[in-house]
Amino acid sequence: MDTVLAADKLGKEVSSPEGPLAILSDVSLSVGPGESVAIVGASGAGKSTLLALLAGLDEPTTGSVQLAGRELTTLDEDGRAAVRAQHVGFVFQSFHLLPALTALENVMLPLELLGRRDARLVAAEVLSRVGLGERLGHYPRQLSGGEQQRVAIARAFVTGPELLFADEPTGNLDSATGERIMELLFGLNSVTQTTLVLVTHDMELASRCDRIIRLDAGRVVPG
């Protein structure tokens, strides 16, 4: 398969008091296996909306998305969730860890949902790879922001996803911690050959990707 992810003429409209409001218009793109792509643009350009559509977290008003060979727009919510569980990992700005679970349990969760019996062993191994081998039993509240994001990265990579979506992954971190997190993210990405789609407003971060897609007022712009 030459393309892991493709969008064709994607559009998203929402209703507003003034009538329909176009958040995205006529967005087409394709991403190959192992490629790292940054989606950049000003606040309100439609970056997070595009990521949600590409990941099947939201449905487009027009157009289609193909992810890992599946046409997402023909699937219901359960069908899209099944594709994500098999093929996709996520890292968000706010870490989305479950507060009642330890670091180890948070990372085990996606493996358990897939019915993996080796969930504990594999989760512990991946947490060690991100430098948290000594913190397995700690809860999110006992971890710093950088450590919580490392748990989130471990959770994203633990299933060996073909595709990783990262939405402003350093947005809640100071610059030094953010730099370490991105080194970790790009390092794991390189080792595992996972395809990376990164939403960011940080051009220095974006420049580390193979390619940059620029959004302006909901449209892809050249350059």
PDB file of N, CA, C and O in Angstrom, residues 46-74:
ATOM      1  N   GLY A  46      -8.197  25.517  11.232  1.00  0.00           N
ATOM      2  CA  GLY A  46      -8.872  24.239  10.972  1.00  0.00           C
ATOM      3  C   GLY A  46      -7.991  23.015  11.186  1.00  0.00           C
ATOM      4  O   GLY A  46      -8.355  21.907  10.804  1.00  0.00           O
ATOM      5  N   LYS A  47      -6.826  23.205  11.831  1.00  0.00           N
ATOM      6  CA  LYS A  47      -5.862  22.103  11.989  1.00  0.00           C
ATOM      7  C   LYS A  47      -6.442  20.931  12.786  1.00  0.00           C
ATOM      8  O   LYS A  47      -6.381  19.787  12.346  1.00  0.00           O
ATOM      9  N   SER A  48      -6.979  21.231  13.974  1.00  0.00           N
ATOM     10  CA  SER A  48      -7.497  20.147  14.824  1.00  0.00           C
ATOM     11  C   SER A  48      -8.741  19.512  14.220  1.00  0.00           C
ATOM     12  O   SER A  48      -8.969  18.307  14.368  1.00  0.00           O
ATOM     13  N   THR A  49      -9.532  20.320  13.509  1.00  0.00           N
ATOM     14  CA  THR A  49     -10.708  19.768  12.815  1.00  0.00           C
ATOM     15  C   THR A  49     -10.257  18.785  11.745  1.00  0.00           C
ATOM     16  O   THR A  49     -10.818  17.688  11.603  1.00  0.00           O
ATOM     17  N   LEU A  50      -9.228  19.154  10.990  1.00  0.00           N
ATOM     18  CA  LEU A  50      -8.709  18.262   9.945  1.00  0.00           C
ATOM     19  C   LEU A  50      -8.190  16.970  10.570  1.00  0.00           C
ATOM     20  O   LEU A  50      -8.483  15.873  10.065  1.00  0.00           O
ATOM     21  N   LEU A  51      -7.448  17.068  11.661  1.00  0.00           N
ATOM     22  CA  LEU A  51      -6.942  15.866  12.309  1.00  0.00           C
ATOM     23  C   LEU A  51      -8.093  14.965  12.756  1.00  0.00           C
ATOM     24  O   LEU A  51      -8.047  13.753  12.567  1.00  0.00           O
ATOM     25  N   ALA A  52      -9.132  15.557  13.338  1.00  0.00           N
ATOM     26  CA  ALA A  52     -10.288  14.767  13.797  1.00  0.00           C
ATOM     27  C   ALA A  52     -10.963  14.042  12.634  1.00  0.00           C
ATOM     28  O   ALA A  52     -11.394  12.891  12.768  1.00  0.00           O
ATOM     29  N   LEU A  53     -11.036  14.698  11.471  1.00  0.00           N
ATOM     30  CA  LEU A  53     -11.640  14.060  10.287  1.00  0.00           C
ATOM     31  C   LEU A  53     -10.738  12.951   9.757  1.00  0.00           C
ATOM     32  O   LEU A  53     -11.218  11.867   9.404  1.00  0.00           O
ATOM     33  N   LEU A  54      -9.433  13.211   9.703  1.00  0.00           N
ATOM     34  CA  LEU A  54      -8.493  12.206   9.182  1.00  0.00           C
ATOM     35  C   LEU A  54      -8.479  10.959  10.055  1.00  0.00           C
ATOM     36  O   LEU A  54      -8.287   9.843   9.568  1.00  0.00           O
ATOM     37  N   ALA A  55      -8.689  11.142  11.370  1.00  0.00           N
ATOM     38  CA  ALA A  55      -8.661  10.017  12.313  1.00  0.00           C
ATOM     39  C   ALA A  55     -10.026   9.353  12.474  1.00  0.00           C
ATOM     40  O   ALA A  55     -10.150   8.368  13.212  1.00  0.00           O
ATOM     41  N   GLY A  56     -11.039   9.896  11.825  1.00  0.00           N
ATOM     42  CA  GLY A  56     -12.375   9.322  11.966  1.00  0.00           C
ATOM     43  C   GLY A  56     -13.033   9.628  13.289  1.00  0.00           C
ATOM     44  O   GLY A  56     -13.984   8.961  13.700  1.00  0.00           O
ATOM     45  N   LEU A  57     -12.532  10.666  13.993  1.00  0.00           N
ATOM     46  CA  LEU A  57     -13.159  11.087  15.252  1.00  0.00           C
ATOM     47  C   LEU A  57     -14.375  11.971  14.976  1.00  0.00           C
ATOM     48  O   LEU A  57     -15.208  12.184  15.853  1.00  0.00           O
ATOM     49  N   ASP A  58     -14.444  12.500  13.768  1.00  0.00           N
ATOM     50  CA  ASP A  58     -15.553  13.344  13.350  1.00  0.00           C
ATOM     51  C   ASP A  58     -15.859  13.003  11.895  1.00  0.00           C
ATOM     52  O   ASP A  58     -15.021  12.425  11.188  1.00  0.00           O
ATOM     53  N   GLU A  59     -17.053  13.345  11.438  1.00  0.00           N
ATOM     54  CA  GLU A  59     -17.446  13.037  10.066  1.00  0.00           C
ATOM     55  C   GLU A  59     -17.439  14.308   9.214  1.00  0.00           C
ATOM     56  O   GLU A  59     -17.922  15.353   9.654  1.00  0.00           O
ATOM     57  N   PRO A  60     -16.901  14.214   7.980  1.00  0.00           N
ATOM     58  CA  PRO A  60     -16.902  15.392   7.118  1.00  0.00           C
ATOM     59  C   PRO A  60     -18.287  15.686   6.554  1.00  0.00           C
ATOM     60  O   PRO A  60     -19.130  14.786   6.473  1.00  0.00           O
ATOM     61  N   THR A  61     -18.501  16.930   6.182  1.00  0.00           N
ATOM     62  CA  THR A  61     -19.739  17.297   5.494  1.00  0.00           C
ATOM     63  C   THR A  61     -19.666  16.831   4.041  1.00  0.00           C
ATOM     64  O   THR A  61     -20.653  16.374   3.470  1.00  0.00           O
ATOM     65  N   THR A  62     -18.481  16.968   3.447  1.00  0.00           N
ATOM     66  CA  THR A  62     -18.252  16.507   2.066  1.00  0.00           C
ATOM     67  C   THR A  62     -16.892  15.833   1.993  1.00  0.00           C
ATOM     68  O   THR A  62     -16.026  16.045   2.848  1.00  0.00           O
ATOM     69  N   GLY A  63     -16.713  15.016   0.966  1.00  0.00           N
ATOM     70  CA  GLY A  63     -15.414  14.383   0.731  1.00  0.00           C
ATOM     71  C   GLY A  63     -15.265  13.059   1.459  1.00  0.00           C
ATOM     72  O   GLY A  63     -16.204  12.565   2.095  1.00  0.00           O
ATOM     73  N   SER A  64     -14.073  12.480   1.359  1.00  0.00           N
ATOM     74  CA  SER A  64     -13.839  11.145   1.914  1.00  0.00           C
ATOM     75  C   SER A  64     -12.430  11.032   2.501  1.00  0.00           C
ATOM     76  O   SER A  64     -11.531  11.794   2.153  1.00  0.00           O
ATOM     77  N   VAL A  65     -12.276  10.050   3.405  1.00  0.00           N
ATOM     78  CA  VAL A  65     -10.985   9.756   4.040  1.00  0.00           C
ATOM     79  C   VAL A  65     -10.730   8.258   3.945  1.00  0.00           C
ATOM     80  O   VAL A  65     -11.598   7.457   4.274  1.00  0.00           O
ATOM     81  N   GLN A  66      -9.532   7.903   3.493  1.00  0.00           N
ATOM     82  CA  GLN A  66      -9.104   6.507   3.512  1.00  0.00           C
ATOM     83  C   GLN A  66      -7.972   6.360   4.519  1.00  0.00           C
ATOM     84  O   GLN A  66      -6.980   7.101   4.452  1.00  0.00           O
ATOM     85  N   LEU A  67      -8.120   5.438   5.451  1.00  0.00           N
ATOM     86  CA  LEU A  67      -7.110   5.199   6.484  1.00  0.00           C
ATOM     87  C   LEU A  67      -6.795   3.713   6.502  1.00  0.00           C
ATOM     88  O   LEU A  67      -7.702   2.897   6.675  1.00  0.00           O
ATOM     89  N   ALA A  68      -5.530   3.369   6.278  1.00  0.00           N
ATOM     90  CA  ALA A  68      -5.084   1.968   6.277  1.00  0.00           C
ATOM     91  C   ALA A  68      -5.961   1.111   5.358  1.00  0.00           C
ATOM     92  O   ALA A  68      -6.333  -0.011   5.696  1.00  0.00           O
ATOM     93  N   GLY A  69      -6.298   1.678   4.199  1.00  0.00           N
ATOM     94  CA  GLY A  69      -7.060   0.931   3.205  1.00  0.00           C
ATOM     95  C   GLY A  69      -8.558   0.888   3.430  1.00  0.00           C
ATOM     96  O   GLY A  69      -9.288   0.269   2.645  1.00  0.00           O
ATOM     97  N   ARG A  70      -9.033   1.529   4.478  1.00  0.00           N
ATOM     98  CA  ARG A  70     -10.479   1.545   4.752  1.00  0.00           C
ATOM     99  C   ARG A  70     -11.059   2.929   4.462  1.00  0.00           C
ATOM    100  O   ARG A  70     -10.458   3.944   4.822  1.00  0.00           O
ATOM    101  N   GLU A  71     -12.211   2.951   3.861  1.00  0.00           N
ATOM    102  CA  GLU A  71     -12.921   4.195   3.564  1.00  0.00           C
ATOM    103  C   GLU A  71     -13.741   4.572   4.808  1.00  0.00           C
ATOM    104  O   GLU A  71     -14.798   3.998   5.080  1.00  0.00           O
ATOM    105  N   LEU A  72     -13.233   5.525   5.594  1.00  0.00           N
ATOM    106  CA  LEU A  72     -13.857   5.845   6.883  1.00  0.00           C
ATOM    107  C   LEU A  72     -15.273   6.368   6.735  1.00  0.00           C
ATOM    108  O   LEU A  72     -16.126   6.129   7.587  1.00  0.00           O
ATOM    109  N   THR A  73     -15.519   7.100   5.654  1.00  0.00           N
ATOM    110  CA  THR A  73     -16.819   7.750   5.512  1.00  0.00           C
ATOM    111  C   THR A  73     -17.948   6.758   5.223  1.00  0.00           C
ATOM    112  O   THR A  73     -19.112   7.118   5.281  1.00  0.00           O
ATOM    113  N   THR A  74     -17.594   5.492   4.947  1.00  0.00           N
ATOM    114  CA  THR A  74     -18.641   4.473   4.743  1.00  0.00           C
ATOM    115  C   THR A  74     -18.920   3.691   6.028  1.00  0.00           C
ATOM    116  O   THR A  74     -19.807   2.848   6.058  1.00  0.00           O
TER     117      THR A  74
END
